[in-house]
Coordinates of C-alpha atoms in Angstrom, one line a residue:
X29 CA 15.9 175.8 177.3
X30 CA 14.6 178.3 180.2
X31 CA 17.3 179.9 182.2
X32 CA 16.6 179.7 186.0
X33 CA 18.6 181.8 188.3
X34 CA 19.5 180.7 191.5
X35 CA 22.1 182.5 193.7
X36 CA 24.1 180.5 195.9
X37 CA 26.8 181.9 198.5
X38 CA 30.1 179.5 199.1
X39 CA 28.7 176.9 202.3
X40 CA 31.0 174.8 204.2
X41 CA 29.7 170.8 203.7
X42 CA 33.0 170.0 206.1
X43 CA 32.6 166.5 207.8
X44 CA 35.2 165.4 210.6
X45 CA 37.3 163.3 208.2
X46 CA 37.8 165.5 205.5
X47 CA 39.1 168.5 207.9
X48 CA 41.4 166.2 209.2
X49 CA 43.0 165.0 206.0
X50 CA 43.5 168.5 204.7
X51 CA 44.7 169.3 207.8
X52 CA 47.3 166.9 207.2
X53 CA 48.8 168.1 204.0
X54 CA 48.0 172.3 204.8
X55 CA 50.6 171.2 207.9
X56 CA 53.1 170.1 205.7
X57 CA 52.9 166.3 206.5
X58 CA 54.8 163.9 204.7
X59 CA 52.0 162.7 203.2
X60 CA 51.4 164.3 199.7
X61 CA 48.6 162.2 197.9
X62 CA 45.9 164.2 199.3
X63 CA 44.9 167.6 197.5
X64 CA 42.1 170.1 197.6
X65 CA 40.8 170.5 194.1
X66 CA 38.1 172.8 192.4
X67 CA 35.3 170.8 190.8
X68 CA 32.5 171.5 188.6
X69 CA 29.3 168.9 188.6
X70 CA 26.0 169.4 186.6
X71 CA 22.9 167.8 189.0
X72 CA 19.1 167.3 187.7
X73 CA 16.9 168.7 190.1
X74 CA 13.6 167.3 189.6
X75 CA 10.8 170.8 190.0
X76 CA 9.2 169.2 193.1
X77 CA 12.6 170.2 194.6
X78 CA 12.6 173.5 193.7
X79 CA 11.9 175.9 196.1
X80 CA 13.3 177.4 199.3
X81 CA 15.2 173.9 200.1
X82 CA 16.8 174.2 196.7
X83 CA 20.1 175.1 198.5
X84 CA 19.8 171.9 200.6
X85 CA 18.8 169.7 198.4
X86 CA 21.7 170.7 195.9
X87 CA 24.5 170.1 198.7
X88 CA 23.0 166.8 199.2
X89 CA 22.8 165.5 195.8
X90 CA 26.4 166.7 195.2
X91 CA 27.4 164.4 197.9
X92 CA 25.5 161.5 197.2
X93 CA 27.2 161.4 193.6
X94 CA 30.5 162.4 193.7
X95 CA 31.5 161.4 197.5
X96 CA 33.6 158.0 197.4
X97 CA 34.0 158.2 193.6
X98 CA 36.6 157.9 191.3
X99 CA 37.5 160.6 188.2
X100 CA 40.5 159.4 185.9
X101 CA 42.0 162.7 186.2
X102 CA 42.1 163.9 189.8
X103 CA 41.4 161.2 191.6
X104 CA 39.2 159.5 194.6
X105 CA 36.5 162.1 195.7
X106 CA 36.6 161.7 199.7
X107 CA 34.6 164.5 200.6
X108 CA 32.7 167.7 199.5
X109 CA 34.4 170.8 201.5
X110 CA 32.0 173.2 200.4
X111 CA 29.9 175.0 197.3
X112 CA 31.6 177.7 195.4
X113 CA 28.8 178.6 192.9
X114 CA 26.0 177.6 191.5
X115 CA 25.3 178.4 187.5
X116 CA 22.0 179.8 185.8
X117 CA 19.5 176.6 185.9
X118 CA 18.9 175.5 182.4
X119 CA 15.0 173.8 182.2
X120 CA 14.8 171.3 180.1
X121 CA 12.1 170.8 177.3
X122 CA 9.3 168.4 178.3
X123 CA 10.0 167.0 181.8
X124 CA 10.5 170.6 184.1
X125 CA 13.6 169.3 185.3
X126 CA 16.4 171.8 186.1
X127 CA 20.3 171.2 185.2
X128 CA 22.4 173.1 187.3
X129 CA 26.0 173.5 186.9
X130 CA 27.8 173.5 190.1
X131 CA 31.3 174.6 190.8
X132 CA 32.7 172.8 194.4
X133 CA 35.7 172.2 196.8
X134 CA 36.8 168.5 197.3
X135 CA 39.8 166.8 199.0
X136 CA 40.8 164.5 196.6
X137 CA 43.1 161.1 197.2
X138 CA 45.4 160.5 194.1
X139 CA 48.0 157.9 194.2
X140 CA 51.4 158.9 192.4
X141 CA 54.0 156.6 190.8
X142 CA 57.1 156.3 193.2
X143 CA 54.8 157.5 196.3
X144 CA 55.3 155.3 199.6
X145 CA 52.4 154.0 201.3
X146 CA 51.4 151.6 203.7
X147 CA 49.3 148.9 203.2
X148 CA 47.4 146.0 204.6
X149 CA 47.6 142.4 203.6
X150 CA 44.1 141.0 202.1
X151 CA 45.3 137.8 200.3
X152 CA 48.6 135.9 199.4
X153 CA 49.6 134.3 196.8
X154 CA 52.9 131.8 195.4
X155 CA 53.6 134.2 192.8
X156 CA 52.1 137.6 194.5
X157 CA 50.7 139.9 197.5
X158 CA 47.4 141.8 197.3
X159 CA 46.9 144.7 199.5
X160 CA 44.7 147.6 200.1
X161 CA 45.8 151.3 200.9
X162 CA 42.7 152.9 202.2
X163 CA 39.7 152.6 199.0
X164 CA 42.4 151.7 196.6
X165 CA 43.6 148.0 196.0
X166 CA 46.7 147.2 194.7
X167 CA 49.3 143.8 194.3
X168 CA 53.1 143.1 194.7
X169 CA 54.6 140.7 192.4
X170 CA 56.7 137.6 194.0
X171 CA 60.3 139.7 192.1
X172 CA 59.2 142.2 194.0
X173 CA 59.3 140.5 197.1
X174 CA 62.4 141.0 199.0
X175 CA 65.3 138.2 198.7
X176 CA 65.1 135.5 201.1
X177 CA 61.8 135.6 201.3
X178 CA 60.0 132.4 200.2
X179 CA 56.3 131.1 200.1
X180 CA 54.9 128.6 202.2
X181 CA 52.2 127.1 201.1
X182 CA 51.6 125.3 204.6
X183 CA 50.6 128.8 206.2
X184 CA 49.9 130.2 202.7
X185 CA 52.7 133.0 204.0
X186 CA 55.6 134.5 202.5
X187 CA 58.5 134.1 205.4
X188 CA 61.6 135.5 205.9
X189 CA 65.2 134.3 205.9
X190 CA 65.3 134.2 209.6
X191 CA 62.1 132.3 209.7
X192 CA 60.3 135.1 212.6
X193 CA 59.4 137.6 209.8
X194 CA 56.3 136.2 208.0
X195 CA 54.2 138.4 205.6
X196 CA 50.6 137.0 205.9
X197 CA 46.8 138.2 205.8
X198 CA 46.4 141.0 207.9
X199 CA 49.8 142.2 207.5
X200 CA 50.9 145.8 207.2
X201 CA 53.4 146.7 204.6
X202 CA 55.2 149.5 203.2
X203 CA 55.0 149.7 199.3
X204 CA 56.4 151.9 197.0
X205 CA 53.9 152.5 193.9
X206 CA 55.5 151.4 190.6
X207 CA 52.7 151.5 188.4
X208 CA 48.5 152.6 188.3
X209 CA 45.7 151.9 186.5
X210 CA 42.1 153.2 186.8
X211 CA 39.5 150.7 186.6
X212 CA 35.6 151.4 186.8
X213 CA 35.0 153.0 190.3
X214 CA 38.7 152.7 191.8
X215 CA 42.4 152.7 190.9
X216 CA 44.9 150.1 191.1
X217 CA 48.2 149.8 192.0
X218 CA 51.1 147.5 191.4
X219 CA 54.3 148.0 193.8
X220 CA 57.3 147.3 195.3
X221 CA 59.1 146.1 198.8
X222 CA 62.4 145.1 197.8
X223 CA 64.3 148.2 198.7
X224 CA 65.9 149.7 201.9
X225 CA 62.8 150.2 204.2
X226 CA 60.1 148.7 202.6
X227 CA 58.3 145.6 203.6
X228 CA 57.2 144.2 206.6
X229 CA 56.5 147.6 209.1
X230 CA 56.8 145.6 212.2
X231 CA 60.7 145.0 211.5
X232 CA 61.1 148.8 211.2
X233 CA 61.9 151.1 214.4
X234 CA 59.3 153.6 215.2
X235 CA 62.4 155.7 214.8
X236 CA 63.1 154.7 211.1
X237 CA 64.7 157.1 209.1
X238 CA 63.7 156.4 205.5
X239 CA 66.1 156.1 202.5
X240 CA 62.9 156.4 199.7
X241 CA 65.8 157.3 197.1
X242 CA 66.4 153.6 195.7
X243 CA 64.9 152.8 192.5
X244 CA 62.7 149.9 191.8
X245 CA 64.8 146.9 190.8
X246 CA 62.8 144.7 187.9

């Protein structure tokens, strides 16, 4: 291997979305699933690239690889903040092409076991609830449905004991996480909305002081 050195100062990549997020959790909002992480990534720069767009074309591939992916250990990539450093290109025998080893800042989105978060309705089921929350997906079992609630098949809803409260498609929910699993590109959740505060949001004041203390009853 050839080294190839290519200095590279710390640039903002900030997009609208990501600024807000972090905004969020530097402000101290109750949301705590979001986190700024260091990141390293190696990227294959093919030597027509090379040059003095090297610094662009770097921030770009970054993006387009780890943007809206998943990594067991931190989490769901949403968004590149900006480049740290950039190592000593090593060129690789045969082909030209460069590997360069590049240290970044990314907001990451990690779901944690016992976290509250709300969720929308995509399917229902006699014997369960899927939901998404934001790029992850996620189900609640029937047992964790709350009591008095029953299925009805008619509407393919489950509906409460007063018979105005119906959790269908579409519905928004608030789930606590009880367990999570990584699949291929995403995580999955299993939860819970059997416990003081948790279910159907529309039943809730705006006001709603939450009691998030209750543990999850199997």
């Amino acid at each position: 291997f050839l080294m190839l050195r290519q200095p590279l100062r710390s640039t903002p990549l900030y997009s609208s979305a990501a600024s807000d997020v972090y905004k969020r959790q530097v402000h101290g909002d109750i949301i705590k699933m979001f986190f700024m992480m260091s990141l390293t990534k190696v990227l294959l720069v093919n030597p027509a690239d090379l040059g003095p767009k090297l610094d662009a074309t770097l921030k770009r591939k970054l993006k387009e690889l780890v943007e809206g992916t998943v990594n067991g250990r931190y989490g769901f990539i949403i968004c590149v903040l900006w480049i740290d450093d950039v190592k000593d290109g090593l060129v690789k025998d045969g082909s030209g092409d460069v590997l360069f080893n590049v240290e970044y800042q990314a907001v990451v989105f990690k779901p944690i076991k016992g976290e509250v978060l709300d969720a929308v309705v995509t399917d229902i089921k006699p014997d369960s609830i899927n939901v998404t929350i934001g790029p992850l997906e996620g189900i609640v079992s029937v047992k964790h449905v709350p009591l008095g609630y029953k299925y009805d098949e008619m509407v393919g809803a489950f509906e409460g004991p007063t018979g105005g409260e119906k959790i269908t498609r579409g519905s928004q929910i608030r789930m606590r996480l009880s367990g999570i699993s990584v699949k291929t590109n995403n995580f999955f959740v299993i939860g819970a909305i059997n416990q003081s505060n948790l279910g159907l949001l529309q039943v809730f004041p705006l006001c709603c002081q939450l009691n998030l203390d209750t543990p999850i009853s199997d």
